[in-house]
PDB file of C-alpha atoms (C1' of nucleotides) in Angstrom:
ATOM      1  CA  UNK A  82      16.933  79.940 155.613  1.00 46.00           C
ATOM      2  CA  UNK A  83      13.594  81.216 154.476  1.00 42.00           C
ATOM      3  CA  UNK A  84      10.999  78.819 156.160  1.00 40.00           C
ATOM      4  CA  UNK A  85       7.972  79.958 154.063  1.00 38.00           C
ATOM      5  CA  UNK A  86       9.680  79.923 150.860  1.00 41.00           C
ATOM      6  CA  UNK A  87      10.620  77.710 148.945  1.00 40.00           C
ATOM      7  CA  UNK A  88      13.832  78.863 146.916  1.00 43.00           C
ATOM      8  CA  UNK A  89      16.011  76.071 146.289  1.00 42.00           C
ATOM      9  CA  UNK A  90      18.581  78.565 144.331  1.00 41.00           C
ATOM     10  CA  UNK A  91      18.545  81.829 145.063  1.00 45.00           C
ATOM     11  CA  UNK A  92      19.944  82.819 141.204  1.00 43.00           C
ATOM     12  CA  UNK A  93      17.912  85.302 139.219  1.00 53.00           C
ATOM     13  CA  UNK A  94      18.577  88.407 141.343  1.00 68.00           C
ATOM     14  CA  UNK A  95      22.389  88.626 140.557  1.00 81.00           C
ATOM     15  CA  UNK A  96      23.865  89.888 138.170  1.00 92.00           C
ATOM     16  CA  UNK A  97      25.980  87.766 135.679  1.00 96.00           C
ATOM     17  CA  UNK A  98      29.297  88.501 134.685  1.00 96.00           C
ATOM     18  CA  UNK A  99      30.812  86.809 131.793  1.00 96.00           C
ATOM     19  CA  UNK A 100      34.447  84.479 131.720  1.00 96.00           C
ATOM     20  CA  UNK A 101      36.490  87.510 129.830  1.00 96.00           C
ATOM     21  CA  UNK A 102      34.531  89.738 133.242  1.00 95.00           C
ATOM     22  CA  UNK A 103      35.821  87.952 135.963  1.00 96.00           C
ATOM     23  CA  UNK A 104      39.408  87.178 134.669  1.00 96.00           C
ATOM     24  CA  UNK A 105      39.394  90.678 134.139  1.00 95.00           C
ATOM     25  CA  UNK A 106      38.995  91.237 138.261  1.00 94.00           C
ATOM     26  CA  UNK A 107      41.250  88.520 139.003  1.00 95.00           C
ATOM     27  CA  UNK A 108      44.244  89.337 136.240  1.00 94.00           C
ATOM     28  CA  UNK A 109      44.020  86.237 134.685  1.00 95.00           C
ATOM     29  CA  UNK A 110      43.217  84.113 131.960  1.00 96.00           C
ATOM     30  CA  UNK A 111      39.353  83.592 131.003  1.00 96.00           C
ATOM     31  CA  UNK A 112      40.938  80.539 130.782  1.00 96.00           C
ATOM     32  CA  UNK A 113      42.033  80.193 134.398  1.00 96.00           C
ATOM     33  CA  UNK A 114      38.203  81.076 135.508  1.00 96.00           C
ATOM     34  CA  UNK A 115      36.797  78.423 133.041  1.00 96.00           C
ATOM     35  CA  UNK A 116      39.136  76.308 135.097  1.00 96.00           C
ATOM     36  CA  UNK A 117      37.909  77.383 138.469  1.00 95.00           C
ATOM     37  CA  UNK A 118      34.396  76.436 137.449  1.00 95.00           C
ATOM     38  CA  UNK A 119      35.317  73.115 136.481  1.00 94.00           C
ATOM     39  CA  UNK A 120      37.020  72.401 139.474  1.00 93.00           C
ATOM     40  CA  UNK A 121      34.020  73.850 141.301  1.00 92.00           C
ATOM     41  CA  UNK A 122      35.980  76.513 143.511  1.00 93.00           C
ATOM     42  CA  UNK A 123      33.493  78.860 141.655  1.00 94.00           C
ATOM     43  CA  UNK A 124      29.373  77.904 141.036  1.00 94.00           C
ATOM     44  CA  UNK A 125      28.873  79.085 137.364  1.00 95.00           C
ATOM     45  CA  UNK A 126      25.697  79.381 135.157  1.00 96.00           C
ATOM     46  CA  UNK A 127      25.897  78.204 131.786  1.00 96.00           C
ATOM     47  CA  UNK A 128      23.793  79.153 128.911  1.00 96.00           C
ATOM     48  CA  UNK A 129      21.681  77.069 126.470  1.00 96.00           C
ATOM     49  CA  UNK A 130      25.070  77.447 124.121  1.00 95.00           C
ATOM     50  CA  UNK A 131      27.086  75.909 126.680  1.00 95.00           C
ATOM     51  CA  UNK A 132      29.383  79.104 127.633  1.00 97.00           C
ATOM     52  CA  UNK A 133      29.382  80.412 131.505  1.00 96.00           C
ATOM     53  CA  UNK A 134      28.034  82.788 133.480  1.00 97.00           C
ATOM     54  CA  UNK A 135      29.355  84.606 137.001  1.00 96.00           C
ATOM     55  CA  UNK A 136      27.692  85.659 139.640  1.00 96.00           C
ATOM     56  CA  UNK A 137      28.790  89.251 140.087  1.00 95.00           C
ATOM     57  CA  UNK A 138      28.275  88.643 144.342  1.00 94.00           C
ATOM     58  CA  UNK A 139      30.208  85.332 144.142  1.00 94.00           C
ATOM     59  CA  UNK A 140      33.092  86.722 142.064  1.00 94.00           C
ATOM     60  CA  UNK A 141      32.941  89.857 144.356  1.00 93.00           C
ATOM     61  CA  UNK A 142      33.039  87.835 147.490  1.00 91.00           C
ATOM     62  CA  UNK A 143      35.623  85.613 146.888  1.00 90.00           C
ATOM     63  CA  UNK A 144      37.785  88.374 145.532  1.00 88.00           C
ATOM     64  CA  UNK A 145      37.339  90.430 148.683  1.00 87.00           C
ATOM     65  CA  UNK A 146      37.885  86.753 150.785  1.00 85.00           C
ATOM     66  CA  UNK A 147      40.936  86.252 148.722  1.00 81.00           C
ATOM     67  CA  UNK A 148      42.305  89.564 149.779  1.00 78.00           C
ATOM     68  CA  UNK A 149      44.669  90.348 152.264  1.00 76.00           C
ATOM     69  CA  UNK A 150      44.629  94.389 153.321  1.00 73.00           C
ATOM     70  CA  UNK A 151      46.527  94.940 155.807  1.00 80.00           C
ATOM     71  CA  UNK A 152      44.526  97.578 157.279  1.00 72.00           C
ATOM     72  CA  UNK A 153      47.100 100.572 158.365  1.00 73.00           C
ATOM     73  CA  UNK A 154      45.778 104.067 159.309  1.00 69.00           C
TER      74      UNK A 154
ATOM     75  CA  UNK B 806      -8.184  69.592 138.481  1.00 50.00           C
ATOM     76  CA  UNK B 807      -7.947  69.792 135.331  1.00 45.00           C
ATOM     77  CA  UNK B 808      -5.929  72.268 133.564  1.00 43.00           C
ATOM     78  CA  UNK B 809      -8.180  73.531 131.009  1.00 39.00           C
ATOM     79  CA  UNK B 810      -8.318  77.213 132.263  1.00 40.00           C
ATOM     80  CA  UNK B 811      -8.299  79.965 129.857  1.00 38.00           C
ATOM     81  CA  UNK B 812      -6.227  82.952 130.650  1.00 41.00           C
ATOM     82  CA  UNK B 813      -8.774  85.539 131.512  1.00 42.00           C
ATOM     83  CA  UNK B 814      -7.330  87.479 134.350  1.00 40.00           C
ATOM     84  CA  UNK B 815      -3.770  87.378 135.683  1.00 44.00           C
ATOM     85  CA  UNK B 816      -3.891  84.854 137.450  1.00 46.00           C
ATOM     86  CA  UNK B 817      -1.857  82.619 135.923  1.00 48.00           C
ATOM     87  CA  UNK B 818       1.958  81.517 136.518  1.00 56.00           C
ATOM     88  CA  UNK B 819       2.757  81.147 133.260  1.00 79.00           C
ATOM     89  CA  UNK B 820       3.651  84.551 132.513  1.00 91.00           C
ATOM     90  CA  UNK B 821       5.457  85.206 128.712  1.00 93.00           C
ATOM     91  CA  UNK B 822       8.523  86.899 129.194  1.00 95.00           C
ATOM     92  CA  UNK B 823      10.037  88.734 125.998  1.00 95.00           C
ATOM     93  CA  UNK B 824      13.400  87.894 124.953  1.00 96.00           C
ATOM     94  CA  UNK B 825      14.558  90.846 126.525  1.00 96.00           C
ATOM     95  CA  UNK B 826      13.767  89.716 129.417  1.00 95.00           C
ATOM     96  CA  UNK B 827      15.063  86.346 129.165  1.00 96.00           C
ATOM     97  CA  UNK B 828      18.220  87.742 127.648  1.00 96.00           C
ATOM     98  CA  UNK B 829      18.561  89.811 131.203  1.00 95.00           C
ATOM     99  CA  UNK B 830      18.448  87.060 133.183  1.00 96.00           C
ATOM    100  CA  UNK B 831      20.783  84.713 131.017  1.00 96.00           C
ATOM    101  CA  UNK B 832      23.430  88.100 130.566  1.00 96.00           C
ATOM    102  CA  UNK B 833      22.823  87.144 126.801  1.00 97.00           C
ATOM    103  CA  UNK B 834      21.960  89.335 123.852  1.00 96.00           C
ATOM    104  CA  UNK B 835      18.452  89.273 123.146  1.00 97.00           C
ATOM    105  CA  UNK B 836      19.180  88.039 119.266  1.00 96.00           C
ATOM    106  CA  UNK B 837      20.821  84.542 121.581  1.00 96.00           C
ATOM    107  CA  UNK B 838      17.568  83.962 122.816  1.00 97.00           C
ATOM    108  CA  UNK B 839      16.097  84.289 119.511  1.00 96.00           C
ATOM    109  CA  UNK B 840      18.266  81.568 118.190  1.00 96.00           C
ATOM    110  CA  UNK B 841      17.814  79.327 121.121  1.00 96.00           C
ATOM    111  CA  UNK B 842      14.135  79.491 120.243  1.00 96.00           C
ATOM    112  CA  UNK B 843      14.696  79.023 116.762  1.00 94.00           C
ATOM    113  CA  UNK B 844      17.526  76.138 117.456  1.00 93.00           C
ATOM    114  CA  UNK B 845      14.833  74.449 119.790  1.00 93.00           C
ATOM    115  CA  UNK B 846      16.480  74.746 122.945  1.00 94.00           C
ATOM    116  CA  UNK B 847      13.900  76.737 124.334  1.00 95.00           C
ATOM    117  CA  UNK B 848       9.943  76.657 123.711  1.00 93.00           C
ATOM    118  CA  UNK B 849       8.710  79.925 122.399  1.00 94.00           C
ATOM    119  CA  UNK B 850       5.037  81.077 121.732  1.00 94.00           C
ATOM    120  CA  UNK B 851       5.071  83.221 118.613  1.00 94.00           C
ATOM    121  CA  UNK B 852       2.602  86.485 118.531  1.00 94.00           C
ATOM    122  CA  UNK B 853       0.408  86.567 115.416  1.00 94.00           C
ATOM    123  CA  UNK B 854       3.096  89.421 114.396  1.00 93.00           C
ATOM    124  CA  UNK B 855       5.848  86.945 114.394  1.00 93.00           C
ATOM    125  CA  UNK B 856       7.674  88.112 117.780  1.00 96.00           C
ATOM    126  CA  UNK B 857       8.650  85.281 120.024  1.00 95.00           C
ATOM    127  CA  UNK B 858       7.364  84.917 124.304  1.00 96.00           C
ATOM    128  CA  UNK B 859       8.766  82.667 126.908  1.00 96.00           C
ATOM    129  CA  UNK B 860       7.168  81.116 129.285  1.00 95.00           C
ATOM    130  CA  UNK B 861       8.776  82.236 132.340  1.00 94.00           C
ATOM    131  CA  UNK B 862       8.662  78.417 134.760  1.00 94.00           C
ATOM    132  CA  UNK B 863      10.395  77.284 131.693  1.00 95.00           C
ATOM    133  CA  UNK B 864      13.065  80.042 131.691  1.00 94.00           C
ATOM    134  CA  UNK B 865      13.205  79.600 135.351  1.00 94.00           C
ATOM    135  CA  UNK B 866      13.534  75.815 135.448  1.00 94.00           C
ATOM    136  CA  UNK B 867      15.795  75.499 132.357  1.00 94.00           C
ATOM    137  CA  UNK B 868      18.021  78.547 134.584  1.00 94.00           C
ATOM    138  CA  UNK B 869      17.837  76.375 137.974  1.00 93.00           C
ATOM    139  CA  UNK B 870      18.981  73.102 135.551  1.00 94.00           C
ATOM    140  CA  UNK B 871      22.081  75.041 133.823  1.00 94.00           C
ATOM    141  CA  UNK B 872      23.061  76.393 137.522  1.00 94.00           C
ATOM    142  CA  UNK B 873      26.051  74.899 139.347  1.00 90.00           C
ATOM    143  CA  UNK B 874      26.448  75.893 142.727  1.00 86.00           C
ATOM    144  CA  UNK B 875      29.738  75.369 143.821  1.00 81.00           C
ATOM    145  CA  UNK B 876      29.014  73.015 147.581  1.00 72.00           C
ATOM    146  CA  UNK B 877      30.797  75.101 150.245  1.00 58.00           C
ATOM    147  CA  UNK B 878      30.686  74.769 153.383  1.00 61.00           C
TER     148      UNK B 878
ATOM    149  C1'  DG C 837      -2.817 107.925 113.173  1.00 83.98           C
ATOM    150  C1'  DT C 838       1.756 109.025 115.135  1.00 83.98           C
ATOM    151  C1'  DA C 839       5.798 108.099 117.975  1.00 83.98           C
ATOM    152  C1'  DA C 840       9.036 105.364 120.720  1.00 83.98           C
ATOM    153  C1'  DA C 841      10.730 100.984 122.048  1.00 83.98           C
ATOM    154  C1'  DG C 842      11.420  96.278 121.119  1.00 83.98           C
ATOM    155  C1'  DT C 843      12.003  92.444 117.967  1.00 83.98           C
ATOM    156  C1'  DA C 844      13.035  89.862 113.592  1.00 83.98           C
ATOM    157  C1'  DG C 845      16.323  88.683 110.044  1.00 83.98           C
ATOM    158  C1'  DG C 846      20.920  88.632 107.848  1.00 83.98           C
ATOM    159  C1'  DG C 847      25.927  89.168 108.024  1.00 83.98           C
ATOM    160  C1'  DT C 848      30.509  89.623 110.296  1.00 83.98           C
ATOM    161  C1'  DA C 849      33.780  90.141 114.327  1.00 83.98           C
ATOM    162  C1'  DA C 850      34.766  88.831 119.065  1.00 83.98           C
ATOM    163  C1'  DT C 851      34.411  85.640 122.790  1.00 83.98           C
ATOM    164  C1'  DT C 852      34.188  81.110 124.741  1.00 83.98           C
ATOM    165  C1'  DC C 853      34.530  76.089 124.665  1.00 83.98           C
ATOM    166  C1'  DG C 854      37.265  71.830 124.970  1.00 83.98           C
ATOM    167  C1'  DG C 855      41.473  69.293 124.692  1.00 83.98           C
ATOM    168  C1'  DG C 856      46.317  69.173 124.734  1.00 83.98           C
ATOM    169  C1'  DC C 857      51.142  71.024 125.422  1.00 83.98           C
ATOM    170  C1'  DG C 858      54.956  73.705 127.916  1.00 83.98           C
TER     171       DG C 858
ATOM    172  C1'  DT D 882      49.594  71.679 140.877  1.00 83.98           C
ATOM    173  C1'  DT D 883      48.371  75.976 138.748  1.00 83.98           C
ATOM    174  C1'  DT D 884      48.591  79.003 134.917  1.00 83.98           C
ATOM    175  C1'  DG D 885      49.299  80.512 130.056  1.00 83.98           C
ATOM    176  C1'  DT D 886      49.134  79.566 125.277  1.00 83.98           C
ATOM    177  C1'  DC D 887      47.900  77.176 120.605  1.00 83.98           C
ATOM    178  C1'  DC D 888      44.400  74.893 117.872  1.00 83.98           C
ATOM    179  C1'  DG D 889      39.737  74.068 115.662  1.00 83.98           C
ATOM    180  C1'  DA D 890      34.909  74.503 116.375  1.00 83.98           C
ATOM    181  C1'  DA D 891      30.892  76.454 118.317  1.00 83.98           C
ATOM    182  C1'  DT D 892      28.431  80.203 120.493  1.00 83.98           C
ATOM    183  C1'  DT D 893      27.648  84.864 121.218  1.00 83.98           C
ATOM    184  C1'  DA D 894      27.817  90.078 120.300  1.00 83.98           C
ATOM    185  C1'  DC D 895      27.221  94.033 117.374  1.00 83.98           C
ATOM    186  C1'  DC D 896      26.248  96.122 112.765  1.00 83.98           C
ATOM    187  C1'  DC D 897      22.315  97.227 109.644  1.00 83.98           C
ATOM    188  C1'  DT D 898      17.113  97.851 108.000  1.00 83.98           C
ATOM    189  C1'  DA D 899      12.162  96.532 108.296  1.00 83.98           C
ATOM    190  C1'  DC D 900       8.149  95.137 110.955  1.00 83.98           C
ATOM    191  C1'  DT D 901       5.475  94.583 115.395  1.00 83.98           C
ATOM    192  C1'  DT D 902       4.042  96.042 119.897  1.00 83.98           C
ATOM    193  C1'  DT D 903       2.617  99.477 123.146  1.00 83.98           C
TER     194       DT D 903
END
DNA sequence: GTAAAGTAGGGTAATTCGGGCG
DNA sequence: TTTGTCCGAATTACCCTACTTT
């Protein structure tokens, strides 16, 4: 970690991807990514209103962990 | 020290951020923030032209508040 | 003073929320 | 246990024109 800084969350340099976004990466339900925010497999932002927000890095980064190439030339 | 300093130079950390820009970093519509203000979820400093500012540490803090990191690791 | 960009305000469609059910 | 769907309610997005800011 930065030493000299003090950035307790490092979350205004992403960009945000809404629910209907990221279930459209996954395949899935917005419904199924509401769920993985609630069950905190996923951090989320959530507006004011009360509706979510995605980290585009996050979403990206557990889709790539989540993905199993096999790697053949 | 007291905190009666007038805004002279730019030197101050309470820079006004236009809903624009507070609509970037919430991946809103800039009309959203405008009814956040108006719905009193958000303070707003109104120009004598009627357009709304934000003061960005409260943008910032109210963004840390809303933000769930999910604890991995 | 003119021009371009942004914002305000109103109205309507789309999305999301939350709970519950299969 | 996880996911998809239905419901009602709330929030948000996009349409327009007029005014403000730069």
């Amino acid at each position: 970690m930065t030493a000299s800084t003090q950035q307790t969350h490092p979350n205004n340099q992403d960009q945000l991807l809404t629910p209907g976004e990221v279930a459209t990466l996954f395949r899935v339900d917005p419904k199924t990514v509401t769920r993985w925010a609630t069950a905190g497999r996923i951090g989320s932002i959530r507006t004011p209103g009360g509706h979510r927000r995605f980290r585009e890095t996050e979403v990206r980064a557990l889709l790539a962990e989540l993905t199993n190439d096999v790697g053949s030339l």
